[in-house]
Coordinates of C-alpha atoms and ligand atoms in Angstrom, one line a residue:
M1 CA 13.6 1.1 25.9
A2 CA 11.6 -0.3 22.8
K3 CA 10.3 -4.1 23.1
Y4 CA 10.4 -5.8 19.3
I5 CA 8.0 -7.7 18.5
F6 CA 8.8 -10.2 15.1
V7 CA 6.4 -11.6 12.7
T8 CA 7.7 -14.9 10.5
G9 CA 5.4 -17.1 9.1
G10 CA 5.2 -21.0 8.2
V11 CA 3.4 -23.6 5.9
T12 CA 2.7 -21.2 3.0
S13 CA 3.1 -17.5 1.8
S14 CA 0.5 -15.2 1.3
L15 CA -1.2 -15.9 5.2
G16 CA -1.3 -12.3 5.9
K17 CA 1.6 -10.9 7.8
G18 CA 1.1 -7.8 6.4
I19 CA -2.1 -7.0 7.8
F20 CA -1.8 -9.8 11.2
A21 CA 1.3 -7.1 12.0
A22 CA -0.9 -4.4 11.2
S23 CA -3.9 -5.3 13.2
L24 CA -2.1 -6.3 16.0
A25 CA -0.4 -2.8 16.1
K26 CA -3.6 -1.7 15.9
L27 CA -4.3 -2.8 19.1
L28 CA -1.2 -2.0 21.0
Q29 CA -1.6 1.2 19.6
A30 CA -5.6 1.3 20.8
R31 CA -4.0 1.0 23.6
G32 CA -2.3 3.8 23.5
F33 CA 1.4 2.5 23.4
R34 CA 3.3 4.4 20.2
V35 CA 3.8 1.5 17.9
T36 CA 5.6 1.0 14.4
I37 CA 6.0 -1.6 11.5
Q38 CA 8.7 -2.7 9.9
K39 CA 9.8 -5.2 7.0
F40 CA 12.0 -7.0 6.0
D41 CA 12.0 -8.8 2.2
P42 CA 14.7 -11.5 1.4
Y43 CA 15.1 -11.0 -1.9
I44 CA 17.9 -9.1 -3.3
N45 CA 16.9 -6.2 -5.4
V46 CA 18.0 -2.7 -3.6
D47 CA 14.0 -2.0 -2.9
P48 CA 11.2 -2.5 -4.8
G49 CA 10.9 0.1 -6.8
T50 CA 12.4 -1.6 -10.4
L51 CA 9.7 -4.5 -9.4
N52 CA 7.5 -4.5 -12.1
P53 CA 3.5 -4.8 -10.2
Y54 CA 3.4 -8.6 -11.3
E55 CA 5.9 -9.9 -9.5
H56 CA 5.0 -8.2 -6.0
G57 CA 1.9 -5.8 -7.0
E58 CA 2.0 -2.2 -5.9
C59 CA 5.4 -0.3 -5.1
Y60 CA 4.3 2.0 -2.1
V61 CA 6.1 5.3 -1.6
T62 CA 6.6 7.0 1.3
E63 CA 7.0 10.6 2.9
D64 CA 10.8 10.3 2.3
G65 CA 10.6 9.0 -1.0
A66 CA 11.3 5.2 -0.3
E67 CA 9.7 2.9 -3.1
T68 CA 8.5 -0.3 -0.5
D69 CA 6.9 -2.7 -0.8
L70 CA 3.1 -2.8 -0.3
D71 CA 2.9 -3.9 3.2
L72 CA 3.9 -1.0 3.7
G73 CA 0.6 0.8 2.7
H74 CA -1.4 -1.8 5.0
Y75 CA 0.8 -0.1 8.4
E76 CA -0.1 3.4 7.3
R77 CA -3.7 2.6 6.5
F78 CA -4.4 1.2 9.8
L79 CA -2.5 2.9 11.9
N80 CA -2.2 6.6 10.7
V81 CA 1.2 7.1 11.2
P82 CA 3.4 7.7 8.0
T83 CA 5.8 5.3 7.9
S84 CA 9.8 5.9 6.1
Q85 CA 12.8 4.6 4.3
A86 CA 13.7 2.9 7.6
N87 CA 10.8 0.4 7.8
N88 CA 11.4 -1.2 4.5
V89 CA 14.6 -3.7 4.2
T90 CA 15.4 -5.6 1.3
T91 CA 18.5 -8.4 1.6
G92 CA 20.0 -6.3 -1.4
R93 CA 20.2 -3.3 0.8
V94 CA 22.2 -5.2 3.3
Y95 CA 24.9 -6.5 1.3
Q96 CA 25.0 -3.5 -0.8
H97 CA 25.9 -1.8 2.8
V98 CA 28.2 -4.1 3.7
I99 CA 29.6 -4.5 0.6
N100 CA 30.3 -0.3 0.3
K101 CA 31.6 -0.8 4.1
E102 CA 33.8 -3.8 2.7
R103 CA 35.1 -1.5 -0.4
E104 CA 35.6 1.7 2.3
G105 CA 38.7 -1.0 3.9
A106 CA 36.0 -0.6 7.3
Y107 CA 36.5 -4.6 8.1
L108 CA 40.4 -3.9 8.6
G109 CA 41.3 -7.3 6.7
K110 CA 38.6 -9.1 8.0
T111 CA 36.7 -12.0 6.1
V112 CA 33.6 -10.6 5.9
Q113 CA 30.6 -13.5 6.0
V114 CA 27.2 -13.6 6.7
I115 CA 27.2 -14.5 10.7
P116 CA 28.4 -12.0 12.1
H117 CA 28.7 -9.5 8.9
I118 CA 25.2 -9.7 7.2
T119 CA 23.5 -10.4 10.2
D120 CA 25.6 -7.3 12.8
E121 CA 23.8 -5.1 9.3
I122 CA 20.3 -6.5 9.5
K123 CA 20.3 -6.2 13.5
R124 CA 21.4 -2.4 13.3
R125 CA 18.5 -2.0 10.7
M126 CA 15.6 -4.0 13.2
L127 CA 17.1 -2.2 16.7
L128 CA 16.9 1.3 14.7
L129 CA 13.6 3.0 15.0
G130 CA 13.1 1.1 18.3
Q131 CA 16.7 3.3 19.5
T132 CA 15.1 6.4 18.3
G133 CA 12.5 7.2 20.9
N134 CA 10.0 7.7 19.1
F135 CA 8.3 4.0 20.3
D136 CA 7.5 2.0 22.8
I137 CA 6.7 -1.1 20.4
V138 CA 8.2 -1.8 17.1
I139 CA 6.9 -4.7 15.1
T140 CA 9.3 -6.6 12.5
E141 CA 7.2 -8.6 9.7
I142 CA 9.9 -11.1 8.4
G143 CA 8.9 -11.6 4.8
G144 CA 8.3 -14.9 3.1
T145 CA 8.3 -17.9 4.9
V146 CA 10.3 -20.1 7.4
G147 CA 12.8 -22.4 5.3
D148 CA 13.7 -20.5 2.5
I149 CA 17.3 -19.9 2.5
E150 CA 17.1 -16.3 1.6
A151 CA 15.2 -15.8 5.0
Q152 CA 18.0 -17.3 7.0
P153 CA 19.5 -14.9 7.9
Y154 CA 17.3 -13.2 9.6
V155 CA 15.3 -15.7 11.6
E156 CA 19.4 -16.0 12.8
T157 CA 19.2 -11.8 13.8
V158 CA 15.8 -12.6 15.3
R159 CA 17.1 -15.6 17.5
Q160 CA 20.2 -13.1 18.5
I161 CA 18.0 -10.1 19.8
V162 CA 15.8 -12.2 21.5
W163 CA 18.8 -13.5 23.1
E164 CA 20.2 -10.1 23.8
Q165 CA 17.6 -8.6 25.4
G166 CA 15.4 -11.2 26.9
H167 CA 12.3 -12.8 26.1
E168 CA 9.9 -10.0 28.1
N169 CA 11.8 -7.4 25.8
A170 CA 11.4 -9.6 22.3
M171 CA 8.5 -12.0 21.3
V172 CA 7.8 -14.0 18.1
C173 CA 4.6 -14.4 16.5
H174 CA 4.3 -17.1 14.0
L175 CA 1.7 -17.0 11.4
T176 CA 0.7 -20.7 10.0
L177 CA -2.1 -22.3 8.2
L178 CA -4.1 -24.9 9.9
P179 CA -5.6 -27.2 6.4
Y180 CA -9.0 -28.4 6.4
L181 CA -8.8 -32.1 4.8
K182 CA -13.1 -32.5 3.6
A183 CA -12.9 -36.5 3.7
A184 CA -11.7 -36.3 7.1
K185 CA -13.8 -33.3 8.7
E186 CA -10.5 -32.1 10.1
L187 CA -8.4 -29.5 10.1
K188 CA -4.6 -30.7 10.8
T189 CA -2.7 -29.6 12.9
K190 CA 1.3 -31.3 11.7
P191 CA 1.9 -28.7 8.5
T192 CA 2.1 -26.3 12.0
Q193 CA 3.8 -28.8 13.8
H194 CA 6.8 -28.9 11.0
S195 CA 7.0 -25.4 10.8
V196 CA 7.1 -24.3 14.2
K197 CA 10.2 -27.4 14.2
E198 CA 11.7 -25.5 11.2
L199 CA 11.7 -22.3 13.8
Q200 CA 13.2 -24.4 16.5
M201 CA 15.6 -25.9 14.3
Y202 CA 16.9 -22.3 14.1
G203 CA 17.0 -21.6 17.9
L204 CA 13.6 -20.1 17.9
Q205 CA 10.5 -20.9 20.1
P206 CA 7.6 -19.1 18.7
D207 CA 5.4 -17.2 21.8
I208 CA 2.3 -16.4 20.0
L209 CA 0.8 -18.7 17.1
V210 CA -1.6 -17.3 15.2
C211 CA -3.7 -20.1 13.0
R212 CA -4.9 -19.4 10.2
T213 CA -7.7 -21.3 9.5
E214 CA -11.0 -22.0 7.8
M215 CA -12.6 -23.3 10.5
P216 CA -13.3 -22.7 14.5
L217 CA -10.2 -23.9 16.1
T218 CA -11.8 -26.6 19.2
Q219 CA -9.9 -26.5 22.4
D220 CA -8.8 -30.0 21.6
I221 CA -7.0 -28.3 18.8
R222 CA -5.8 -25.5 20.3
R223 CA -4.3 -28.4 23.6
K224 CA -2.9 -30.0 21.1
L225 CA -0.9 -27.3 18.8
A226 CA 0.1 -25.3 22.9
L227 CA 1.7 -28.8 23.8
F228 CA 3.4 -29.8 20.6
C229 CA 4.9 -26.2 19.8
N230 CA 5.3 -25.5 23.5
V231 CA 2.6 -22.2 24.0
N232 CA 0.6 -21.4 26.3
I233 CA -3.1 -22.3 25.8
E234 CA -4.1 -18.4 25.3
A235 CA -0.9 -18.0 23.0
V236 CA -2.6 -20.0 20.2
I237 CA -4.4 -17.8 18.3
Q238 CA -7.5 -18.9 16.0
A239 CA -7.3 -16.0 12.5
S240 CA -10.4 -17.2 10.7
D241 CA -10.9 -15.6 6.6
V242 CA -13.2 -12.5 7.6
D243 CA -15.2 -10.1 5.0
T244 CA -13.1 -7.5 5.4
I245 CA -9.3 -6.9 6.3
Y246 CA -10.6 -4.4 8.4
D247 CA -12.1 -7.1 10.8
V248 CA -9.1 -8.4 11.6
P249 CA -8.0 -6.0 14.7
L250 CA -11.3 -6.8 16.0
E251 CA -11.2 -10.5 15.4
M252 CA -7.6 -10.8 17.1
Q253 CA -9.1 -8.5 20.2
N254 CA -11.9 -11.1 20.8
E255 CA -8.5 -13.7 20.8
K256 CA -7.3 -11.5 23.7
L257 CA -4.1 -11.2 21.6
D258 CA -3.0 -7.9 22.7
V259 CA -3.6 -8.8 26.5
T260 CA -1.3 -12.0 25.7
V261 CA 1.5 -9.8 23.7
L262 CA 1.7 -7.3 26.8
N263 CA 1.7 -9.9 29.6
K264 CA 4.4 -11.6 27.8
L265 CA 6.2 -8.3 27.5
Q266 CA 5.3 -7.2 30.7
L267 CA 3.4 -3.9 29.1
P268 CA 0.4 -2.9 31.7
T269 CA -3.0 -3.8 30.5
N270 CA -5.1 -1.7 32.2
N271 CA -5.5 0.6 29.7
V272 CA -8.7 0.3 27.7
C273 CA -8.5 -0.6 24.1
Q274 CA -10.2 2.6 22.1
L275 CA -11.3 1.4 19.4
D276 CA -14.8 3.3 18.8
T277 CA -13.4 5.0 15.6
W278 CA -12.4 1.9 14.4
K279 CA -16.0 -0.3 15.1
T280 CA -17.8 2.5 13.5
F281 CA -15.7 2.3 10.4
V282 CA -16.3 -1.4 10.2
D283 CA -20.6 -1.2 11.1
H284 CA -20.4 1.4 8.3
L285 CA -18.4 -0.7 5.7
K286 CA -20.5 -3.1 6.5
N287 CA -24.0 -1.1 5.7
P288 CA -23.7 1.1 3.4
T289 CA -27.1 3.0 2.3
E290 CA -26.0 3.1 -1.0
T291 CA -23.7 2.1 -3.8
V292 CA -22.0 3.6 -7.2
T293 CA -20.5 2.1 -10.1
I294 CA -16.5 3.0 -10.6
G295 CA -14.5 1.9 -13.7
L296 CA -11.0 1.4 -13.2
V297 CA -9.2 1.8 -15.9
G298 CA -5.6 0.2 -16.2
K299 CA -3.3 -2.2 -17.6
Y300 CA -2.8 -4.8 -14.3
I301 CA -6.2 -5.0 -13.8
E302 CA -6.0 -9.0 -13.1
L303 CA -3.6 -8.6 -10.4
Q304 CA -5.3 -7.4 -7.0
D305 CA -2.2 -6.4 -5.2
A306 CA -1.0 -4.0 -8.5
Y307 CA -3.7 -0.9 -7.7
K308 CA -4.4 -1.9 -3.7
S309 CA -3.9 1.4 -2.2
I310 CA -6.7 3.1 -4.4
Y311 CA -8.9 0.1 -4.0
E312 CA -8.3 0.7 -0.2
S313 CA -8.4 4.3 -1.1
F314 CA -12.3 3.4 -2.1
I315 CA -13.4 1.4 0.3
H316 CA -12.2 4.5 3.3
A317 CA -14.0 7.1 0.4
G318 CA -17.2 4.6 0.6
V319 CA -17.4 4.8 4.4
S320 CA -17.0 8.4 4.3
N321 CA -20.0 8.8 2.1
R322 CA -22.0 6.1 3.8
C323 CA -21.8 4.0 0.2
K324 CA -20.7 0.4 -1.1
V325 CA -17.6 0.9 -3.6
I326 CA -18.1 -1.2 -6.3
V327 CA -15.3 -1.2 -8.7
K328 CA -15.2 -2.7 -12.1
N329 CA -12.2 -3.7 -13.6
I330 CA -11.6 -2.2 -17.3
H331 CA -8.6 -3.3 -19.2
S332 CA -7.3 -0.1 -21.1
E333 CA -6.5 -2.4 -23.6
S334 CA -9.2 -3.5 -24.8
L335 CA -10.7 -0.1 -25.2
T336 CA -11.1 1.4 -28.2
K337 CA -12.8 4.4 -30.0
E338 CA -15.8 1.9 -31.2
N339 CA -16.3 0.0 -27.9
A340 CA -16.0 2.8 -25.2
A341 CA -19.5 3.8 -24.5
E342 CA -20.5 0.1 -24.7
E343 CA -18.0 -0.8 -22.1
L344 CA -18.1 2.3 -19.8
Q345 CA -21.6 3.3 -20.0
G346 CA -23.8 2.6 -16.4
L347 CA -21.1 3.8 -14.9
D348 CA -20.6 7.0 -12.3
G349 CA -17.3 7.7 -12.7
V350 CA -14.3 6.5 -13.9
L351 CA -10.9 6.1 -12.2
V352 CA -7.6 5.9 -14.7
A353 CA -4.7 4.4 -13.0
P354 CA -1.4 5.2 -13.3
G355 CA 1.5 3.3 -15.2
F356 CA 4.3 3.0 -17.1
G357 CA 5.1 2.5 -21.1
S358 CA 2.9 2.2 -23.4
R359 CA 0.4 -0.9 -22.6
G360 CA -2.9 0.0 -22.8
I361 CA -2.2 3.9 -23.5
E362 CA -4.7 4.5 -26.5
G363 CA -7.7 2.3 -24.6
K364 CA -6.9 5.5 -21.5
I365 CA -7.5 7.9 -24.1
E366 CA -10.6 6.7 -25.6
A367 CA -12.3 6.1 -21.6
I368 CA -10.9 9.8 -21.0
R369 CA -12.8 11.3 -24.0
Y370 CA -15.5 9.4 -23.2
V371 CA -16.2 10.9 -19.9
R372 CA -15.4 14.2 -20.7
E373 CA -17.9 14.3 -23.5
N374 CA -20.5 12.9 -21.6
G375 CA -20.0 14.3 -18.1
I376 CA -19.2 11.1 -16.6
P377 CA -17.1 12.1 -13.0
F378 CA -13.1 11.3 -13.2
F379 CA -10.5 11.0 -11.9
G380 CA -6.9 10.5 -12.9
I381 CA -3.8 9.7 -11.1
C382 CA 0.0 10.3 -12.5
L383 CA -0.3 8.5 -15.7
G384 CA -4.1 8.8 -16.0
M385 CA -3.5 13.0 -15.6
Q386 CA -0.9 12.9 -18.0
M387 CA -3.1 10.9 -20.8
A388 CA -6.3 13.5 -19.8
V389 CA -4.1 16.3 -20.6
I390 CA -2.8 14.8 -23.9
E391 CA -6.9 13.3 -24.8
W392 CA -7.4 17.1 -24.7
A393 CA -4.6 18.3 -26.9
R394 CA -5.6 15.8 -29.4
N395 CA -9.3 16.2 -28.9
V396 CA -10.3 19.6 -28.2
L397 CA -7.1 21.4 -29.6
G398 CA -6.8 19.6 -32.2
W399 CA -3.1 18.4 -32.1
A400 CA -3.7 15.1 -33.7
D401 CA 0.1 13.6 -32.6
A402 CA 0.1 15.4 -29.1
H403 CA 2.0 12.8 -27.1
S404 CA 3.7 12.1 -23.9
V405 CA 7.6 11.7 -24.9
E406 CA 7.4 8.1 -22.5
M407 CA 6.3 6.4 -25.2
D408 CA 6.6 8.7 -28.6
E409 CA 9.9 11.1 -28.5
H410 CA 9.3 12.5 -31.7
T411 CA 6.0 14.2 -31.3
T412 CA 5.7 18.0 -31.9
H413 CA 3.9 18.1 -29.2
P414 CA 5.2 17.1 -26.0
V415 CA 2.8 17.9 -23.8
I416 CA 3.5 15.9 -21.5
D417 CA 7.9 15.6 -21.2
M418 CA 11.1 14.2 -19.0
M419 CA 11.5 16.9 -16.2
A420 CA 14.7 18.8 -16.6
E421 CA 16.8 17.0 -13.9
Q422 CA 15.7 13.2 -15.0
K423 CA 17.5 14.1 -18.4
K424 CA 20.3 13.2 -17.1
I425 CA 19.5 10.7 -15.0
T426 CA 20.3 6.6 -16.6
A427 CA 20.4 4.5 -13.4
K428 CA 16.6 2.9 -12.7
G429 CA 16.7 2.1 -9.2
G430 CA 15.2 5.2 -6.9
T431 CA 15.7 8.0 -9.6
M432 CA 11.9 9.1 -10.0
R433 CA 10.4 12.5 -8.2
L434 CA 9.4 10.8 -5.3
G435 CA 8.3 11.0 -2.6
A436 CA 6.2 14.3 -0.8
Y437 CA 6.1 17.9 -2.4
R438 CA 4.5 20.4 -1.4
C439 CA 1.3 21.6 -4.1
A440 CA -0.1 25.6 -3.6
I441 CA -4.0 25.1 -4.7
E442 CA -5.7 27.9 -6.8
K443 CA -8.2 30.1 -5.3
G444 CA -12.0 29.4 -6.6
T445 CA -11.2 25.8 -8.2
L446 CA -12.6 22.5 -7.6
A447 CA -9.0 21.9 -5.5
E448 CA -9.8 24.1 -3.6
K449 CA -13.2 23.4 -2.4
I450 CA -12.3 19.3 -2.2
Y451 CA -9.1 20.0 0.1
G452 CA -10.1 23.4 1.6
K453 CA -6.9 24.4 2.0
A454 CA -4.1 26.6 0.1
E455 CA -1.5 24.3 0.2
V456 CA -1.3 20.6 0.4
S457 CA 1.1 17.8 0.5
E458 CA 1.2 14.5 -1.7
R459 CA 3.5 11.8 -2.5
H460 CA 5.4 11.3 -6.5
R461 CA 6.7 8.6 -8.6
H462 CA 6.7 9.7 -11.9
R463 CA 9.5 11.4 -14.8
Y464 CA 7.1 12.7 -17.2
E465 CA 5.6 15.9 -16.1
F466 CA 3.0 19.2 -17.9
N467 CA 4.9 20.6 -20.2
N468 CA 4.7 23.9 -19.2
A469 CA 5.8 25.4 -22.4
Y470 CA 1.8 24.8 -23.7
F471 CA 0.7 26.3 -20.3
N472 CA -1.6 29.1 -22.0
D473 CA -2.5 26.7 -24.5
F474 CA -4.1 24.3 -22.0
E475 CA -5.4 27.5 -19.9
N476 CA -6.8 29.6 -22.8
S477 CA -9.0 26.6 -24.1
G478 CA -10.7 25.3 -20.8
L479 CA -8.4 22.6 -19.3
K480 CA -7.0 24.5 -15.8
A481 CA -4.0 23.8 -13.7
S482 CA -5.2 24.1 -10.0
G483 CA -2.4 22.7 -8.1
K484 CA 1.5 23.9 -8.7
N485 CA 4.2 23.3 -7.0
P486 CA 5.3 26.4 -5.4
E487 CA 8.8 26.4 -5.9
S488 CA 9.2 24.7 -9.3
N489 CA 6.0 25.5 -10.7
L490 CA 5.9 22.3 -12.0
V491 CA 2.0 21.8 -12.6
E492 CA 0.4 19.0 -9.9
I493 CA -3.2 19.3 -10.2
V494 CA -5.5 19.8 -14.1
E495 CA -8.7 20.4 -14.1
I496 CA -12.5 21.4 -16.5
P497 CA -14.1 23.5 -14.8
T498 CA -17.0 23.4 -16.9
H499 CA -17.7 19.8 -16.3
P500 CA -19.1 18.1 -13.6
F501 CA -16.4 16.6 -12.2
F502 CA -12.7 16.2 -14.1
I503 CA -9.7 16.0 -11.7
G504 CA -6.6 14.7 -12.9
V505 CA -3.5 14.8 -10.1
Q506 CA 0.5 14.4 -11.3
F507 CA 0.8 12.9 -7.6
H508 CA -0.2 9.3 -5.6
P509 CA -3.5 10.7 -3.3
E510 CA -4.5 6.8 -2.8
L511 CA -1.1 6.5 -1.1
K512 CA -2.3 8.8 2.2
S513 CA -5.9 7.5 3.2
T514 CA -6.1 5.6 5.9
V515 CA -9.1 4.9 8.1
E516 CA -9.2 7.8 10.0
S517 CA -8.2 10.2 7.3
P518 CA -9.9 9.2 4.1
Q519 CA -8.2 11.0 1.3
P520 CA -10.2 14.3 0.3
I521 CA -10.3 13.5 -4.1
F522 CA -10.7 10.1 -3.8
V523 CA -14.1 11.8 -1.1
A524 CA -15.3 13.7 -2.9
F525 CA -14.7 12.0 -6.1
I526 CA -16.9 8.9 -4.7
K527 CA -20.0 11.6 -3.7
A528 CA -19.6 13.5 -7.6
A529 CA -20.6 9.6 -8.7
L530 CA -23.3 9.8 -6.3
E531 CA -24.7 12.5 -7.7
K532 CA -24.1 11.8 -11.1
K533 CA -26.6 8.2 -10.7
K534 CA -29.0 10.1 -8.6
A535 CA -28.6 12.5 -11.4
T536 CA -29.6 10.0 -13.9
H537 CA -32.0 8.3 -12.2
L538 CA -34.0 11.5 -11.8
I539 CA -33.9 11.4 -15.6
A540 CA -34.9 8.6 -16.2
S541 CA -37.4 8.4 -13.8
A542 CA -39.2 11.6 -15.7
T543 CA -39.0 10.7 -19.1
A544 CA -40.0 7.1 -18.1
Ligands
LIG601 N1 5.4 7.0 -17.0 C1 4.6 7.8 -15.5 C2 6.0 9.3 -15.2 O1 6.8 8.4 -15.3 C3 3.8 8.3 -14.9 C4 3.9 7.3 -14.0 C5 2.9 6.9 -12.9 O2 1.9 7.1 -13.2 N2 3.2 6.5 -11.0 O3 5.9 9.8 -15.4

């Protein structure tokens, strides 16, 4: 039988519940337990797929094609184990299920209510992964903050599960903030006391208090928190601000979080915590021997969370190359033909980001023209790949109005077109080409050199596609399709063999990069950027 750990948050949002959950999972996995993490989000959208990145950051896509919260990205990056549709549940999905059942007549004349019908459905989903036999421990993160109206059914369900499963099988970690008051030179515990009281009001007692703090916790503070909040002193865990999220598992290990959790769940603590690979990763991350500067061209760059997986993939690929990757964010709307050279000069590589809609499109095309003409390593993801195709069509093939039908329905050269199966779809939620698809790699191409394989699988999230009606025009003029879906023949990868490093992919490789397994295109891109930087320096010193 699986054991359950619930992670709640108090005082404020953005305390890093996702990173904490992933770090705890990492420690338990490092001790040999099979662990998964799931997130329950209290909003009413059925999934975050229809949310603008400004609302909720990046939408993370799983192997099985679920559009999910970006915290699932952290789970996968930390654990190196794929998540699935079952790992992210929203209030919208829960209600949709219950309402559909009611329409089918499943409740046989009963009044359908939050308790027990909604909480039963939440419970069914909270216990689901634990019942598969695939996991020893299931960690469930509850989105939002305790006290939010919409979080109440979740907190109530956790109370029921702890009661039904027993305290040795289900426990609660409560993440909270200890504000530091400069004037008083003191960490304050009152907000934490209040948020624990709030939990207790719902009949839930936290077993562990994880305290986000700018200052170290003194023994006095720990004692005070333990006393006021009904927890053991060793269950008061300090979570200080750290340089990188990859430090958090190590910090939690220093606080003996894993031992405290295992003791509480009556699980053995005698197996060693195998974190050597992780420690080497963090060591390399903190001690790079080189640096490269990559331009990230996108329209959501003011928001850190919008390209989360891309930033993290750069970190993984940087570590693989023993190199610090400095990302220069470039707003696609600010790029024009006139300023592209000035804005992009000095960059060792350029990544053009995914996206939807026409805002900033022309800037992306100008960025691609500049890097293509100047031999700067280029990596285009999804919309970034589509823009590379359009740039080639316009500036090499001379089709001035070439476009994607997403932006211009009436173009005479729809080089990016809507996929046939998409044409009949009108609903927006969950209807894109989503999740993992196979990609056969052409022999002798850059893609083959990067992957070293004849076939790969990568995740997708798009409606539009390279238009195969123009396939020969592109191939004959020098833009090659080096990866295709073996069933549908859809073009998945394009490249320019005469360019030092120019690759565009229709899929989202950033969704598969993890600490243990950095994504190969990112690794090769950073390597190419390093080579470009060294070559530029050589030329500069030779001409000096
Ligand atoms: N908007 C494009 C499409 O739907 C690209 C999507 C993306 O970049 N994820 O095909």
